[in-house]
Amino acid sequence: MTERVALYPGSFDPLTNGHLDILSRARRLADRVVVAILENDVKTPLFSVAERIDMIHEIVGDDRSTLVRSFSGLLVAFARDVGATLIVRGLRAVSDYEYELQMALMNRRLTPSIETVFLMAKEEYSYVSSRLVKEVARLGGDVSGLVPESVRHRLVARVLSQESRVESRES
Ligand code: PNS
């Protein structure tokens, strides 16, 4: 029987508990899930691609059923390369819908045989995004429960090191 492979793409800058929840749901739909981190994103990331891969590996491992990879170029081309027939995206609120619809339809136009499926994380994560988590951490707020503990440690260390760099430049 052929293996069903799902691709779970994103920036994951950093991975949140919402992402982890979607990943565990995706694992139930596919024999193998490839977490795919976009390289060369226009957004300036807080963590390098290598750091993000590392953080995700620490939490989910890297066995045959869950792989963590980076990609550049078209998502559907990468999906074809890894043999994925499903693209998994998390949908939180109506505000996500327009952007996700555009991407899903564009990807379907490019490769009709690959289906995008939207999964909903637990309600408690419906407001959690990497962007907000970074903002709260930068402003000294507590992000425990929103990201895995290992990610929280790295996040706090990174924002503190950025702050001290800014302070030393200003002094
Ligand atoms: O977590 P994000 O930042 O919302 O993820 C966005 C991502 C990586 C899924 C999206 O930017 C993407 O697929 N980029 C690859 C470029 C591409 O294929 N573009 C054309 C189809 S929309």
CSV table of C-alpha atoms and ligand atoms in Angstrom, one decimal:
chain,number,residue,atom,x,y,z
A,1,MET,CA,0.0,0.0,0.0
A,2,THR,CA,1.3,3.5,-0.8
A,3,GLU,CA,2.2,5.7,2.1
A,4,ARG,CA,0.2,8.8,2.6
A,5,VAL,CA,2.5,11.8,3.1
A,6,ALA,CA,1.3,15.2,4.4
A,7,LEU,CA,3.3,18.3,4.3
A,8,TYR,CA,2.9,20.8,7.2
A,9,PRO,CA,4.5,24.0,6.0
A,10,GLY,CA,5.1,27.3,7.8
A,11,SER,CA,7.6,29.8,9.2
A,12,PHE,CA,7.5,28.2,12.7
A,13,ASP,CA,9.3,31.3,14.1
A,14,PRO,CA,9.0,29.9,16.7
A,15,LEU,CA,6.9,26.7,17.0
A,16,THR,CA,3.9,27.2,19.3
A,17,ASN,CA,1.7,24.8,21.1
A,18,GLY,CA,-0.9,25.5,18.5
A,19,HIS,CA,1.5,24.2,15.8
A,20,LEU,CA,2.1,21.1,17.9
A,21,ASP,CA,-1.6,20.5,18.3
A,22,ILE,CA,-2.1,20.7,14.5
A,23,LEU,CA,0.9,18.4,14.0
A,24,SER,CA,-0.5,15.7,16.2
A,25,ARG,CA,-3.8,15.9,14.3
A,26,ALA,CA,-2.0,15.7,11.0
A,27,ARG,CA,-0.2,12.6,12.2
A,28,ARG,CA,-3.6,10.9,12.4
A,29,LEU,CA,-4.3,11.7,8.8
A,30,ALA,CA,-1.1,10.5,7.2
A,31,ASP,CA,1.6,7.8,7.6
A,32,ARG,CA,4.2,10.4,7.5
A,33,VAL,CA,4.2,14.2,8.1
A,34,VAL,CA,7.0,16.4,6.8
A,35,VAL,CA,7.2,19.7,8.7
A,36,ALA,CA,8.5,22.2,6.1
A,37,ILE,CA,10.1,25.4,7.2
A,38,LEU,CA,10.3,28.1,4.6
A,39,GLU,CA,13.8,29.5,3.8
A,40,ASN,CA,14.4,33.0,2.4
A,41,ASP,CA,11.2,34.3,3.9
A,42,VAL,CA,10.6,38.1,3.4
A,43,LYS,CA,9.9,38.4,7.1
A,44,THR,CA,13.0,38.9,9.2
A,45,PRO,CA,13.0,35.8,11.5
A,46,LEU,CA,13.9,35.8,15.2
A,47,PHE,CA,15.5,32.3,14.8
A,48,SER,CA,17.5,31.0,11.9
A,49,VAL,CA,16.1,28.1,9.9
A,50,ALA,CA,18.8,25.8,11.5
A,51,GLU,CA,17.7,26.9,15.0
A,52,ARG,CA,14.0,26.3,14.1
A,53,ILE,CA,14.7,22.9,12.8
A,54,ASP,CA,16.7,22.1,15.9
A,55,MET,CA,13.9,23.3,18.2
A,56,ILE,CA,11.3,21.2,16.4
A,57,HIS,CA,13.6,18.2,16.4
A,58,GLU,CA,14.0,18.5,20.2
A,59,ILE,CA,10.3,18.2,20.6
A,60,VAL,CA,9.0,15.9,17.9
A,61,GLY,CA,12.2,14.0,17.0
A,62,ASP,CA,12.9,13.1,13.5
A,63,ASP,CA,11.9,9.5,12.7
A,64,ARG,CA,10.2,8.0,9.7
A,65,SER,CA,6.8,9.3,10.7
A,66,THR,CA,7.7,12.9,11.3
A,67,LEU,CA,10.4,14.6,9.4
A,68,VAL,CA,11.6,18.2,9.7
A,69,ARG,CA,13.0,19.9,6.6
A,70,SER,CA,13.5,23.3,5.1
A,71,PHE,CA,12.5,24.3,1.6
A,72,SER,CA,12.8,27.2,-0.8
A,73,GLY,CA,10.8,28.0,-3.9
A,74,LEU,CA,7.3,26.7,-4.6
A,75,LEU,CA,5.6,24.8,-1.8
A,76,VAL,CA,3.9,22.4,-4.3
A,77,ALA,CA,7.3,21.6,-5.9
A,78,PHE,CA,8.7,20.6,-2.5
A,79,ALA,CA,5.5,18.7,-1.8
A,80,ARG,CA,6.0,16.7,-5.0
A,81,ASP,CA,9.7,16.1,-4.1
A,82,VAL,CA,8.7,14.5,-0.8
A,83,GLY,CA,5.8,12.6,-2.3
A,84,ALA,CA,3.2,14.6,-0.3
A,85,THR,CA,-0.4,14.5,-1.5
A,86,LEU,CA,-1.7,16.6,1.4
A,87,ILE,CA,-0.8,20.1,2.6
A,88,VAL,CA,-1.9,20.7,6.1
A,89,ARG,CA,-2.6,24.2,7.4
A,90,GLY,CA,-4.1,25.3,10.8
A,91,LEU,CA,-7.1,27.6,10.7
A,92,ARG,CA,-7.7,29.7,13.8
A,93,ALA,CA,-10.2,32.3,13.1
A,94,VAL,CA,-12.1,33.9,10.2
A,95,SER,CA,-9.2,36.3,9.8
A,96,ASP,CA,-7.0,33.5,8.7
A,97,TYR,CA,-9.4,32.4,6.0
A,98,GLU,CA,-8.8,34.8,3.2
A,99,TYR,CA,-5.0,34.3,3.1
A,100,GLU,CA,-5.4,30.6,3.5
A,101,LEU,CA,-8.0,30.4,0.8
A,102,GLN,CA,-5.8,32.3,-1.7
A,103,MET,CA,-2.8,30.0,-1.0
A,104,ALA,CA,-4.9,26.8,-1.2
A,105,LEU,CA,-6.5,27.8,-4.5
A,106,MET,CA,-3.1,29.0,-6.0
A,107,ASN,CA,-1.5,25.7,-4.9
A,108,ARG,CA,-4.4,23.7,-6.4
A,109,ARG,CA,-4.1,25.6,-9.6
A,110,LEU,CA,-0.3,24.8,-9.7
A,111,THR,CA,-0.8,21.1,-8.7
A,112,PRO,CA,-4.4,19.9,-8.7
A,113,SER,CA,-3.4,16.4,-7.4
A,114,ILE,CA,-2.3,17.9,-4.0
A,115,GLU,CA,-5.1,18.7,-1.6
A,116,THR,CA,-4.9,21.3,1.1
A,117,VAL,CA,-6.6,20.4,4.3
A,118,PHE,CA,-7.4,22.8,7.2
A,119,LEU,CA,-7.3,21.6,10.7
A,120,MET,CA,-8.5,23.4,13.8
A,121,ALA,CA,-6.3,23.4,16.9
A,122,LYS,CA,-7.8,23.3,20.4
A,123,GLU,CA,-9.8,26.4,21.3
A,124,GLU,CA,-7.3,27.3,23.9
A,125,TYR,CA,-4.8,27.9,21.1
A,126,SER,CA,-7.1,29.8,18.8
A,127,TYR,CA,-5.5,33.2,19.5
A,128,VAL,CA,-1.9,31.9,19.7
A,129,SER,CA,0.4,33.0,16.9
A,130,SER,CA,4.2,33.0,16.6
A,131,ARG,CA,4.0,36.8,16.0
A,132,LEU,CA,2.1,37.5,19.2
A,133,VAL,CA,4.2,35.1,21.3
A,134,LYS,CA,7.3,37.0,20.2
A,135,GLU,CA,5.8,40.3,21.0
A,136,VAL,CA,4.7,39.2,24.5
A,137,ALA,CA,8.2,37.8,25.1
A,138,ARG,CA,9.9,40.9,23.9
A,139,LEU,CA,7.7,43.0,26.3
A,140,GLY,CA,8.5,40.8,29.2
A,141,GLY,CA,5.2,38.9,29.4
A,142,ASP,CA,4.9,35.3,30.3
A,143,VAL,CA,4.5,32.9,27.4
A,144,SER,CA,4.4,29.7,29.3
A,145,GLY,CA,1.7,27.3,28.2
A,146,LEU,CA,1.7,29.0,24.7
A,147,VAL,CA,5.0,27.4,23.5
A,148,PRO,CA,6.9,24.3,24.6
A,149,GLU,CA,9.2,24.9,27.6
A,150,SER,CA,12.3,24.4,25.5
A,151,VAL,CA,11.1,27.0,23.0
A,152,ARG,CA,10.2,29.4,25.8
A,153,HIS,CA,13.8,29.1,27.2
A,154,ARG,CA,15.3,29.9,23.8
A,155,LEU,CA,12.8,32.7,23.2
A,156,VAL,CA,13.5,34.4,26.5
A,157,ALA,CA,17.3,34.1,26.0
A,158,ARG,CA,17.0,35.5,22.4
A,159,VAL,CA,15.0,38.5,23.3
A,160,LEU,CA,17.2,39.3,26.3
A,161,SER,CA,20.3,39.0,24.1
A,162,GLN,CA,18.8,41.3,21.6
A,163,GLU,CA,17.9,43.8,24.3
A,164,SER,CA,21.4,43.8,25.7
A,165,ARG,CA,22.9,44.3,22.2
A,166,VAL,CA,20.6,47.3,21.7
A,167,GLU,CA,21.6,48.7,25.1
A,168,SER,CA,25.3,48.3,24.5
A,169,ARG,CA,24.9,50.1,21.1
A,170,GLU,CA,23.0,53.0,22.8
A,171,SER,CA,25.5,53.4,25.7
B,1,PNS,O1,3.5,30.2,8.7
B,1,PNS,P1,3.3,31.0,7.5
B,1,PNS,O2,4.3,32.1,7.4
B,1,PNS,O3,1.9,31.5,7.3
B,1,PNS,O4,3.6,30.0,6.2
B,1,PNS,C1,3.5,30.5,4.9
B,1,PNS,C2,4.0,29.5,3.9
B,1,PNS,C3,5.4,29.0,4.2
B,1,PNS,C4,3.1,28.2,3.9
B,1,PNS,C5,3.9,30.2,2.5
B,1,PNS,O5,4.6,31.4,2.5
B,1,PNS,C6,4.4,29.3,1.3
B,1,PNS,O6,3.9,28.3,1.0
B,1,PNS,N1,5.5,29.8,0.7
B,1,PNS,C7,6.1,29.1,-0.4
B,1,PNS,C8,6.0,29.9,-1.7
B,1,PNS,C9,4.9,29.5,-2.6
B,1,PNS,O7,4.7,28.3,-2.9
B,1,PNS,N2,4.1,30.5,-3.1
B,1,PNS,C10,3.0,30.3,-4.1
B,1,PNS,C11,1.8,29.6,-3.6
B,1,PNS,S1,0.8,30.4,-2.4
